[in-house]
Amino acid sequence: MAAKLKKGDKVIVLAGKDKGKTGEITSVDPKAGKAIVDGVNVAIRHTRQSQTAQGGRLPKALPIQLSNLAIVDANGKASRVGFRMEDGKKVRFAKTTGDVI
């Protein structure tokens, strides 16, 4: 099945502690059904100092379930993703506006 959300998509969080926040997908793990989004689901991780990196309390974005994310359409609202054929190719589009993503 084709992926509805991909790296680089601008998404909004539908559920959880970060509900309503928007961000860009930096990576997707389709097997686990999770994605990492900038500025969403951030936790503090304590790291030890090394020769190359400074240690301390560093914020890290953790994976969030794909079902809790929706793509942002041209109006800035949450939209579902659909597929249609255009010029013999399968393309993704926002169901609320009909715009190709």
PDB file of N, CA and C in Angstrom:
ATOM      1  N   MET A   1       0.839  -1.184   0.000  1.00  0.00           N
ATOM      2  CA  MET A   1       0.000   0.000   0.000  1.00  0.00           C
ATOM      3  C   MET A   1       0.882   1.245   0.000  1.00  0.00           C
ATOM      4  N   ALA A   2       0.473   2.259  -0.708  1.00  0.00           N
ATOM      5  CA  ALA A   2       1.256   3.502  -0.796  1.00  0.00           C
ATOM      6  C   ALA A   2       1.190   4.254   0.527  1.00  0.00           C
ATOM      7  N   ALA A   3       2.259   4.975   0.824  1.00  0.00           N
ATOM      8  CA  ALA A   3       2.329   5.734   2.073  1.00  0.00           C
ATOM      9  C   ALA A   3       1.510   7.012   1.952  1.00  0.00           C
ATOM     10  N   LYS A   4       0.664   7.266   2.936  1.00  0.00           N
ATOM     11  CA  LYS A   4      -0.137   8.484   2.918  1.00  0.00           C
ATOM     12  C   LYS A   4       0.655   9.668   3.445  1.00  0.00           C
ATOM     13  N   LEU A   5       1.535   9.434   4.410  1.00  0.00           N
ATOM     14  CA  LEU A   5       2.383  10.500   4.951  1.00  0.00           C
ATOM     15  C   LEU A   5       3.834  10.163   4.649  1.00  0.00           C
ATOM     16  N   LYS A   6       4.576  11.158   4.175  1.00  0.00           N
ATOM     17  CA  LYS A   6       5.966  10.944   3.792  1.00  0.00           C
ATOM     18  C   LYS A   6       6.858  11.994   4.440  1.00  0.00           C
ATOM     19  N   LYS A   7       8.159  11.758   4.363  1.00  0.00           N
ATOM     20  CA  LYS A   7       9.153  12.690   4.879  1.00  0.00           C
ATOM     21  C   LYS A   7       8.999  14.032   4.163  1.00  0.00           C
ATOM     22  N   GLY A   8       9.003  15.108   4.952  1.00  0.00           N
ATOM     23  CA  GLY A   8       8.871  16.443   4.386  1.00  0.00           C
ATOM     24  C   GLY A   8       7.456  16.991   4.402  1.00  0.00           C
ATOM     25  N   ASP A   9       6.449  16.155   4.705  1.00  0.00           N
ATOM     26  CA  ASP A   9       5.065  16.621   4.763  1.00  0.00           C
ATOM     27  C   ASP A   9       4.846  17.469   6.000  1.00  0.00           C
ATOM     28  N   LYS A  10       4.043  18.508   5.875  1.00  0.00           N
ATOM     29  CA  LYS A  10       3.651  19.334   7.021  1.00  0.00           C
ATOM     30  C   LYS A  10       2.387  18.714   7.609  1.00  0.00           C
ATOM     31  N   VAL A  11       2.441  18.372   8.898  1.00  0.00           N
ATOM     32  CA  VAL A  11       1.337  17.659   9.536  1.00  0.00           C
ATOM     33  C   VAL A  11       0.888  18.370  10.810  1.00  0.00           C
ATOM     34  N   ILE A  12      -0.307  17.999  11.271  1.00  0.00           N
ATOM     35  CA  ILE A  12      -0.859  18.488  12.535  1.00  0.00           C
ATOM     36  C   ILE A  12      -1.168  17.274  13.402  1.00  0.00           C
ATOM     37  N   VAL A  13      -0.977  17.422  14.716  1.00  0.00           N
ATOM     38  CA  VAL A  13      -1.219  16.323  15.653  1.00  0.00           C
ATOM     39  C   VAL A  13      -2.692  16.330  16.048  1.00  0.00           C
ATOM     40  N   LEU A  14      -3.349  15.166  15.945  1.00  0.00           N
ATOM     41  CA  LEU A  14      -4.778  15.042  16.227  1.00  0.00           C
ATOM     42  C   LEU A  14      -5.071  14.618  17.654  1.00  0.00           C
ATOM     43  N   ALA A  15      -4.143  13.915  18.311  1.00  0.00           N
ATOM     44  CA  ALA A  15      -4.410  13.383  19.646  1.00  0.00           C
ATOM     45  C   ALA A  15      -3.122  13.341  20.460  1.00  0.00           C
ATOM     46  N   GLY A  16      -3.273  13.367  21.770  1.00  0.00           N
ATOM     47  CA  GLY A  16      -2.122  13.263  22.658  1.00  0.00           C
ATOM     48  C   GLY A  16      -1.778  14.584  23.313  1.00  0.00           C
ATOM     49  N   LYS A  17      -0.657  14.609  24.020  1.00  0.00           N
ATOM     50  CA  LYS A  17      -0.270  15.807  24.778  1.00  0.00           C
ATOM     51  C   LYS A  17       0.085  16.993  23.885  1.00  0.00           C
ATOM     52  N   ASP A  18       0.435  16.726  22.622  1.00  0.00           N
ATOM     53  CA  ASP A  18       0.806  17.788  21.683  1.00  0.00           C
ATOM     54  C   ASP A  18      -0.305  18.084  20.675  1.00  0.00           C
ATOM     55  N   LYS A  19      -1.559  17.801  21.038  1.00  0.00           N
ATOM     56  CA  LYS A  19      -2.688  17.996  20.141  1.00  0.00           C
ATOM     57  C   LYS A  19      -2.741  19.439  19.649  1.00  0.00           C
ATOM     58  N   GLY A  20      -2.873  19.601  18.329  1.00  0.00           N
ATOM     59  CA  GLY A  20      -2.968  20.927  17.737  1.00  0.00           C
ATOM     60  C   GLY A  20      -1.651  21.482  17.226  1.00  0.00           C
ATOM     61  N   LYS A  21      -0.527  20.901  17.638  1.00  0.00           N
ATOM     62  CA  LYS A  21       0.779  21.383  17.177  1.00  0.00           C
ATOM     63  C   LYS A  21       1.026  20.928  15.745  1.00  0.00           C
ATOM     64  N   THR A  22       1.782  21.752  15.005  1.00  0.00           N
ATOM     65  CA  THR A  22       2.132  21.400  13.637  1.00  0.00           C
ATOM     66  C   THR A  22       3.646  21.276  13.516  1.00  0.00           C
ATOM     67  N   GLY A  23       4.081  20.546  12.529  1.00  0.00           N
ATOM     68  CA  GLY A  23       5.502  20.366  12.285  1.00  0.00           C
ATOM     69  C   GLY A  23       5.729  19.615  10.988  1.00  0.00           C
ATOM     70  N   GLU A  24       6.999  19.425  10.669  1.00  0.00           N
ATOM     71  CA  GLU A  24       7.371  18.728   9.441  1.00  0.00           C
ATOM     72  C   GLU A  24       7.929  17.353   9.790  1.00  0.00           C
ATOM     73  N   ILE A  25       7.546  16.348   9.033  1.00  0.00           N
ATOM     74  CA  ILE A  25       8.023  14.989   9.266  1.00  0.00           C
ATOM     75  C   ILE A  25       9.489  14.899   8.855  1.00  0.00           C
ATOM     76  N   THR A  26      10.335  14.416   9.788  1.00  0.00           N
ATOM     77  CA  THR A  26      11.753  14.254   9.474  1.00  0.00           C
ATOM     78  C   THR A  26      12.091  12.823   9.096  1.00  0.00           C
ATOM     79  N   SER A  27      11.352  11.854   9.630  1.00  0.00           N
ATOM     80  CA  SER A  27      11.558  10.460   9.240  1.00  0.00           C
ATOM     81  C   SER A  27      10.300   9.650   9.517  1.00  0.00           C
ATOM     82  N   VAL A  28      10.131   8.565   8.755  1.00  0.00           N
ATOM     83  CA  VAL A  28       8.964   7.691   8.884  1.00  0.00           C
ATOM     84  C   VAL A  28       9.435   6.250   8.994  1.00  0.00           C
ATOM     85  N   ASP A  29       8.817   5.498   9.919  1.00  0.00           N
ATOM     86  CA  ASP A  29       9.072   4.065  10.044  1.00  0.00           C
ATOM     87  C   ASP A  29       7.763   3.337   9.725  1.00  0.00           C
ATOM     88  N   PRO A  30       7.552   2.964   8.455  1.00  0.00           N
ATOM     89  CA  PRO A  30       6.269   2.374   8.070  1.00  0.00           C
ATOM     90  C   PRO A  30       5.991   1.028   8.728  1.00  0.00           C
ATOM     91  N   LYS A  31       7.034   0.271   9.025  1.00  0.00           N
ATOM     92  CA  LYS A  31       6.841  -1.039   9.653  1.00  0.00           C
ATOM     93  C   LYS A  31       6.252  -0.892  11.050  1.00  0.00           C
ATOM     94  N   ALA A  32       6.735   0.100  11.808  1.00  0.00           N
ATOM     95  CA  ALA A  32       6.225   0.352  13.163  1.00  0.00           C
ATOM     96  C   ALA A  32       5.013   1.271  13.143  1.00  0.00           C
ATOM     97  N   GLY A  33       4.754   1.947  12.020  1.00  0.00           N
ATOM     98  CA  GLY A  33       3.624   2.863  11.932  1.00  0.00           C
ATOM     99  C   GLY A  33       3.853   4.146  12.703  1.00  0.00           C
ATOM    100  N   LYS A  34       5.105   4.616  12.744  1.00  0.00           N
ATOM    101  CA  LYS A  34       5.443   5.814  13.509  1.00  0.00           C
ATOM    102  C   LYS A  34       6.253   6.785  12.669  1.00  0.00           C
ATOM    103  N   ALA A  35       6.248   8.041  13.106  1.00  0.00           N
ATOM    104  CA  ALA A  35       7.017   9.082  12.423  1.00  0.00           C
ATOM    105  C   ALA A  35       7.600  10.029  13.463  1.00  0.00           C
ATOM    106  N   ILE A  36       8.701  10.680  13.097  1.00  0.00           N
ATOM    107  CA  ILE A  36       9.303  11.705  13.948  1.00  0.00           C
ATOM    108  C   ILE A  36       8.993  13.055  13.321  1.00  0.00           C
ATOM    109  N   VAL A  37       8.400  13.967  14.138  1.00  0.00           N
ATOM    110  CA  VAL A  37       7.983  15.283  13.671  1.00  0.00           C
ATOM    111  C   VAL A  37       8.739  16.341  14.463  1.00  0.00           C
ATOM    112  N   ASP A  38       9.253  17.361  13.760  1.00  0.00           N
ATOM    113  CA  ASP A  38       9.974  18.456  14.419  1.00  0.00           C
ATOM    114  C   ASP A  38       9.093  19.153  15.446  1.00  0.00           C
ATOM    115  N   GLY A  39       9.590  19.303  16.676  1.00  0.00           N
ATOM    116  CA  GLY A  39       8.900  20.061  17.713  1.00  0.00           C
ATOM    117  C   GLY A  39       7.711  19.370  18.342  1.00  0.00           C
ATOM    118  N   VAL A  40       7.490  18.107  18.032  1.00  0.00           N
ATOM    119  CA  VAL A  40       6.352  17.365  18.575  1.00  0.00           C
ATOM    120  C   VAL A  40       6.859  16.148  19.321  1.00  0.00           C
ATOM    121  N   ASN A  41       6.250  15.863  20.488  1.00  0.00           N
ATOM    122  CA  ASN A  41       6.619  14.711  21.311  1.00  0.00           C
ATOM    123  C   ASN A  41       8.097  14.780  21.696  1.00  0.00           C
ATOM    124  N   VAL A  42       8.504  15.930  22.236  1.00  0.00           N
ATOM    125  CA  VAL A  42       9.895  16.167  22.609  1.00  0.00           C
ATOM    126  C   VAL A  42      10.108  15.762  24.062  1.00  0.00           C
ATOM    127  N   ALA A  43      11.193  15.013  24.314  1.00  0.00           N
ATOM    128  CA  ALA A  43      11.560  14.594  25.657  1.00  0.00           C
ATOM    129  C   ALA A  43      12.992  15.028  25.930  1.00  0.00           C
ATOM    130  N   ILE A  44      13.332  15.172  27.199  1.00  0.00           N
ATOM    131  CA  ILE A  44      14.689  15.543  27.599  1.00  0.00           C
ATOM    132  C   ILE A  44      15.482  14.261  27.833  1.00  0.00           C
ATOM    133  N   ARG A  45      16.631  14.175  27.187  1.00  0.00           N
ATOM    134  CA  ARG A  45      17.514  13.027  27.356  1.00  0.00           C
ATOM    135  C   ARG A  45      18.827  13.503  27.949  1.00  0.00           C
ATOM    136  N   HIS A  46      19.303  12.816  28.995  1.00  0.00           N
ATOM    137  CA  HIS A  46      20.578  13.136  29.617  1.00  0.00           C
ATOM    138  C   HIS A  46      21.674  12.369  28.889  1.00  0.00           C
ATOM    139  N   THR A  47      22.664  13.096  28.403  1.00  0.00           N
ATOM    140  CA  THR A  47      23.741  12.454  27.656  1.00  0.00           C
ATOM    141  C   THR A  47      25.079  12.767  28.295  1.00  0.00           C
ATOM    142  N   ARG A  48      25.960  11.822  28.213  1.00  0.00           N
ATOM    143  CA  ARG A  48      27.310  11.986  28.748  1.00  0.00           C
ATOM    144  C   ARG A  48      28.167  12.710  27.718  1.00  0.00           C
ATOM    145  N   GLN A  49      29.060  13.533  28.195  1.00  0.00           N
ATOM    146  CA  GLN A  49      29.952  14.273  27.314  1.00  0.00           C
ATOM    147  C   GLN A  49      30.940  13.326  26.643  1.00  0.00           C
ATOM    148  N   SER A  50      31.225  13.603  25.372  1.00  0.00           N
ATOM    149  CA  SER A  50      32.219  12.820  24.643  1.00  0.00           C
ATOM    150  C   SER A  50      33.221  13.786  24.022  1.00  0.00           C
ATOM    151  N   GLN A  51      34.188  13.257  23.307  1.00  0.00           N
ATOM    152  CA  GLN A  51      35.199  14.114  22.699  1.00  0.00           C
ATOM    153  C   GLN A  51      34.601  15.016  21.621  1.00  0.00           C
ATOM    154  N   THR A  52      33.550  14.558  20.979  1.00  0.00           N
ATOM    155  CA  THR A  52      32.985  15.339  19.882  1.00  0.00           C
ATOM    156  C   THR A  52      31.739  16.131  20.264  1.00  0.00           C
ATOM    157  N   ALA A  53      31.010  15.709  21.284  1.00  0.00           N
ATOM    158  CA  ALA A  53      29.737  16.352  21.617  1.00  0.00           C
ATOM    159  C   ALA A  53      29.690  16.767  23.083  1.00  0.00           C
ATOM    160  N   GLN A  54      29.031  17.897  23.296  1.00  0.00           N
ATOM    161  CA  GLN A  54      28.813  18.403  24.654  1.00  0.00           C
ATOM    162  C   GLN A  54      27.722  17.562  25.320  1.00  0.00           C
ATOM    163  N   GLY A  55      27.875  17.270  26.586  1.00  0.00           N
ATOM    164  CA  GLY A  55      26.879  16.500  27.320  1.00  0.00           C
ATOM    165  C   GLY A  55      25.845  17.406  27.948  1.00  0.00           C
ATOM    166  N   GLY A  56      24.923  16.827  28.702  1.00  0.00           N
ATOM    167  CA  GLY A  56      23.901  17.597  29.407  1.00  0.00           C
ATOM    168  C   GLY A  56      22.514  17.100  29.071  1.00  0.00           C
ATOM    169  N   ARG A  57      21.550  17.990  29.341  1.00  0.00           N
ATOM    170  CA  ARG A  57      20.145  17.674  29.078  1.00  0.00           C
ATOM    171  C   ARG A  57      19.792  18.159  27.684  1.00  0.00           C
ATOM    172  N   LEU A  58      19.567  17.238  26.766  1.00  0.00           N
ATOM    173  CA  LEU A  58      19.308  17.587  25.384  1.00  0.00           C
ATOM    174  C   LEU A  58      17.890  17.193  24.985  1.00  0.00           C
ATOM    175  N   PRO A  59      17.137  18.099  24.332  1.00  0.00           N
ATOM    176  CA  PRO A  59      15.801  17.727  23.855  1.00  0.00           C
ATOM    177  C   PRO A  59      15.896  16.809  22.634  1.00  0.00           C
ATOM    178  N   LYS A  60      15.022  15.804  22.602  1.00  0.00           N
ATOM    179  CA  LYS A  60      15.024  14.845  21.496  1.00  0.00           C
ATOM    180  C   LYS A  60      13.581  14.572  21.092  1.00  0.00           C
ATOM    181  N   ALA A  61      13.307  14.630  19.786  1.00  0.00           N
ATOM    182  CA  ALA A  61      11.967  14.320  19.282  1.00  0.00           C
ATOM    183  C   ALA A  61      11.803  12.810  19.213  1.00  0.00           C
ATOM    184  N   LEU A  62      10.744  12.303  19.823  1.00  0.00           N
ATOM    185  CA  LEU A  62      10.463  10.874  19.843  1.00  0.00           C
ATOM    186  C   LEU A  62       9.386  10.534  18.815  1.00  0.00           C
ATOM    187  N   PRO A  63       9.305   9.274  18.392  1.00  0.00           N
ATOM    188  CA  PRO A  63       8.304   8.890  17.382  1.00  0.00           C
ATOM    189  C   PRO A  63       6.872   9.052  17.887  1.00  0.00           C
ATOM    190  N   ILE A  64       5.982   9.364  16.967  1.00  0.00           N
ATOM    191  CA  ILE A  64       4.552   9.488  17.264  1.00  0.00           C
ATOM    192  C   ILE A  64       3.789   8.616  16.270  1.00  0.00           C
ATOM    193  N   GLN A  65       2.680   8.057  16.708  1.00  0.00           N
ATOM    194  CA  GLN A  65       1.889   7.149  15.881  1.00  0.00           C
ATOM    195  C   GLN A  65       1.330   7.875  14.652  1.00  0.00           C
ATOM    196  N   LEU A  66       1.391   7.242  13.495  1.00  0.00           N
ATOM    197  CA  LEU A  66       0.902   7.846  12.254  1.00  0.00           C
ATOM    198  C   LEU A  66      -0.598   8.133  12.299  1.00  0.00           C
ATOM    199  N   SER A  67      -1.346   7.328  13.061  1.00  0.00           N
ATOM    200  CA  SER A  67      -2.790   7.541  13.146  1.00  0.00           C
ATOM    201  C   SER A  67      -3.140   8.822  13.890  1.00  0.00           C
ATOM    202  N   ASN A  68      -2.182   9.375  14.636  1.00  0.00           N
ATOM    203  CA  ASN A  68      -2.407  10.622  15.371  1.00  0.00           C
ATOM    204  C   ASN A  68      -1.977  11.845  14.569  1.00  0.00           C
ATOM    205  N   LEU A  69      -1.636  11.670  13.301  1.00  0.00           N
ATOM    206  CA  LEU A  69      -1.183  12.766  12.450  1.00  0.00           C
ATOM    207  C   LEU A  69      -2.112  12.923  11.255  1.00  0.00           C
ATOM    208  N   ALA A  70      -2.289  14.174  10.819  1.00  0.00           N
ATOM    209  CA  ALA A  70      -3.048  14.463   9.600  1.00  0.00           C
ATOM    210  C   ALA A  70      -2.288  15.527   8.823  1.00  0.00           C
ATOM    211  N   ILE A  71      -2.348  15.444   7.516  1.00  0.00           N
ATOM    212  CA  ILE A  71      -1.635  16.396   6.671  1.00  0.00           C
ATOM    213  C   ILE A  71      -2.345  17.754   6.716  1.00  0.00           C
ATOM    214  N   VAL A  72      -1.574  18.831   6.605  1.00  0.00           N
ATOM    215  CA  VAL A  72      -2.134  20.182   6.608  1.00  0.00           C
ATOM    216  C   VAL A  72      -2.376  20.590   5.155  1.00  0.00           C
ATOM    217  N   ASP A  73      -3.618  21.014   4.850  1.00  0.00           N
ATOM    218  CA  ASP A  73      -3.940  21.408   3.478  1.00  0.00           C
ATOM    219  C   ASP A  73      -3.577  22.869   3.234  1.00  0.00           C
ATOM    220  N   ALA A  74      -3.966  23.408   2.091  1.00  0.00           N
ATOM    221  CA  ALA A  74      -3.622  24.784   1.713  1.00  0.00           C
ATOM    222  C   ALA A  74      -4.248  25.812   2.651  1.00  0.00           C
ATOM    223  N   ASN A  75      -5.363  25.471   3.291  1.00  0.00           N
ATOM    224  CA  ASN A  75      -6.036  26.389   4.217  1.00  0.00           C
ATOM    225  C   ASN A  75      -5.465  26.330   5.628  1.00  0.00           C
ATOM    226  N   GLY A  76      -4.527  25.411   5.876  1.00  0.00           N
ATOM    227  CA  GLY A  76      -3.951  25.265   7.206  1.00  0.00           C
ATOM    228  C   GLY A  76      -4.753  24.372   8.130  1.00  0.00           C
ATOM    229  N   LYS A  77      -5.673  23.596   7.575  1.00  0.00           N
ATOM    230  CA  LYS A  77      -6.499  22.701   8.381  1.00  0.00           C
ATOM    231  C   LYS A  77      -6.113  21.255   8.127  1.00  0.00           C
ATOM    232  N   ALA A  78      -6.497  20.386   9.061  1.00  0.00           N
ATOM    233  CA  ALA A  78      -6.206  18.957   8.937  1.00  0.00           C
ATOM    234  C   ALA A  78      -7.024  18.357   7.799  1.00  0.00           C
ATOM    235  N   SER A  79      -6.396  17.477   7.038  1.00  0.00           N
ATOM    236  CA  SER A  79      -7.065  16.853   5.909  1.00  0.00           C
ATOM    237  C   SER A  79      -6.657  15.397   5.800  1.00  0.00           C
ATOM    238  N   ARG A  80      -7.575  14.576   5.289  1.00  0.00           N
ATOM    239  CA  ARG A  80      -7.222  13.199   4.995  1.00  0.00           C
ATOM    240  C   ARG A  80      -6.557  13.154   3.631  1.00  0.00           C
ATOM    241  N   VAL A  81      -5.815  12.082   3.376  1.00  0.00           N
ATOM    242  CA  VAL A  81      -5.086  11.931   2.123  1.00  0.00           C
ATOM    243  C   VAL A  81      -5.776  10.889   1.258  1.00  0.00           C
ATOM    244  N   GLY A  82      -5.947  11.224  -0.017  1.00  0.00           N
ATOM    245  CA  GLY A  82      -6.526  10.291  -0.964  1.00  0.00           C
ATOM    246  C   GLY A  82      -5.569  10.094  -2.133  1.00  0.00           C
ATOM    247  N   PHE A  83      -5.888   9.123  -2.980  1.00  0.00           N
ATOM    248  CA  PHE A  83      -5.075   8.846  -4.158  1.00  0.00           C
ATOM    249  C   PHE A  83      -5.952   8.902  -5.388  1.00  0.00           C
ATOM    250  N   ARG A  84      -5.395   9.419  -6.491  1.00  0.00           N
ATOM    251  CA  ARG A  84      -6.093   9.411  -7.769  1.00  0.00           C
ATOM    252  C   ARG A  84      -5.064   9.328  -8.887  1.00  0.00           C
ATOM    253  N   MET A  85      -5.541   8.983 -10.066  1.00  0.00           N
ATOM    254  CA  MET A  85      -4.659   8.862 -11.226  1.00  0.00           C
ATOM    255  C   MET A  85      -4.676  10.176 -12.004  1.00  0.00           C
ATOM    256  N   GLU A  86      -3.480  10.704 -12.291  1.00  0.00           N
ATOM    257  CA  GLU A  86      -3.333  11.892 -13.129  1.00  0.00           C
ATOM    258  C   GLU A  86      -2.228  11.619 -14.136  1.00  0.00           C
ATOM    259  N   ASP A  87      -2.554  11.698 -15.409  1.00  0.00           N
ATOM    260  CA  ASP A  87      -1.599  11.443 -16.487  1.00  0.00           C
ATOM    261  C   ASP A  87      -0.925  10.079 -16.353  1.00  0.00           C
ATOM    262  N   GLY A  88      -1.689   9.084 -15.910  1.00  0.00           N
ATOM    263  CA  GLY A  88      -1.163   7.735 -15.782  1.00  0.00           C
ATOM    264  C   GLY A  88      -0.332   7.495 -14.540  1.00  0.00           C
ATOM    265  N   LYS A  89      -0.246   8.481 -13.640  1.00  0.00           N
ATOM    266  CA  LYS A  89       0.515   8.323 -12.399  1.00  0.00           C
ATOM    267  C   LYS A  89      -0.411   8.437 -11.204  1.00  0.00           C
ATOM    268  N   LYS A  90      -0.070   7.708 -10.162  1.00  0.00           N
ATOM    269  CA  LYS A  90      -0.830   7.756  -8.923  1.00  0.00           C
ATOM    270  C   LYS A  90      -0.304   8.914  -8.084  1.00  0.00           C
ATOM    271  N   VAL A  91      -1.168   9.861  -7.710  1.00  0.00           N
ATOM    272  CA  VAL A  91      -0.748  11.027  -6.931  1.00  0.00           C
ATOM    273  C   VAL A  91      -1.576  11.133  -5.655  1.00  0.00           C
ATOM    274  N   ARG A  92      -0.976  11.750  -4.636  1.00  0.00           N
ATOM    275  CA  ARG A  92      -1.677  11.994  -3.374  1.00  0.00           C
ATOM    276  C   ARG A  92      -2.370  13.354  -3.458  1.00  0.00           C
ATOM    277  N   PHE A  93      -3.558  13.462  -2.819  1.00  0.00           N
ATOM    278  CA  PHE A  93      -4.233  14.753  -2.788  1.00  0.00           C
ATOM    279  C   PHE A  93      -4.955  14.919  -1.448  1.00  0.00           C
ATOM    280  N   ALA A  94      -5.143  16.186  -1.053  1.00  0.00           N
ATOM    281  CA  ALA A  94      -5.874  16.500   0.179  1.00  0.00           C
ATOM    282  C   ALA A  94      -7.356  16.399  -0.113  1.00  0.00           C
ATOM    283  N   LYS A  95      -8.079  15.615   0.686  1.00  0.00           N
ATOM    284  CA  LYS A  95      -9.493  15.378   0.419  1.00  0.00           C
ATOM    285  C   LYS A  95     -10.346  16.612   0.681  1.00  0.00           C
ATOM    286  N   THR A  96      -9.910  17.532   1.551  1.00  0.00           N
ATOM    287  CA  THR A  96     -10.732  18.712   1.842  1.00  0.00           C
ATOM    288  C   THR A  96     -10.709  19.724   0.701  1.00  0.00           C
ATOM    289  N   THR A  97      -9.524  19.932   0.088  1.00  0.00           N
ATOM    290  CA  THR A  97      -9.419  20.940  -0.969  1.00  0.00           C
ATOM    291  C   THR A  97      -9.282  20.327  -2.355  1.00  0.00           C
ATOM    292  N   GLY A  98      -8.818  19.098  -2.451  1.00  0.00           N
ATOM    293  CA  GLY A  98      -8.613  18.458  -3.733  1.00  0.00           C
ATOM    294  C   GLY A  98      -7.274  18.786  -4.355  1.00  0.00           C
ATOM    295  N   ASP A  99      -6.433  19.549  -3.642  1.00  0.00           N
ATOM    296  CA  ASP A  99      -5.117  19.914  -4.153  1.00  0.00           C
ATOM    297  C   ASP A  99      -4.164  18.742  -4.096  1.00  0.00           C
ATOM    298  N   VAL A 100      -3.299  18.625  -5.104  1.00  0.00           N
ATOM    299  CA  VAL A 100      -2.271  17.589  -5.122  1.00  0.00           C
ATOM    300  C   VAL A 100      -1.201  17.973  -4.110  1.00  0.00           C
ATOM    301  N   ILE A 101      -0.759  16.992  -3.356  1.00  0.00           N
ATOM    302  CA  ILE A 101       0.251  17.226  -2.308  1.00  0.00           C
ATOM    303  C   ILE A 101       1.631  16.981  -2.881  1.00  0.00           C
TER     304      ILE A 101
END
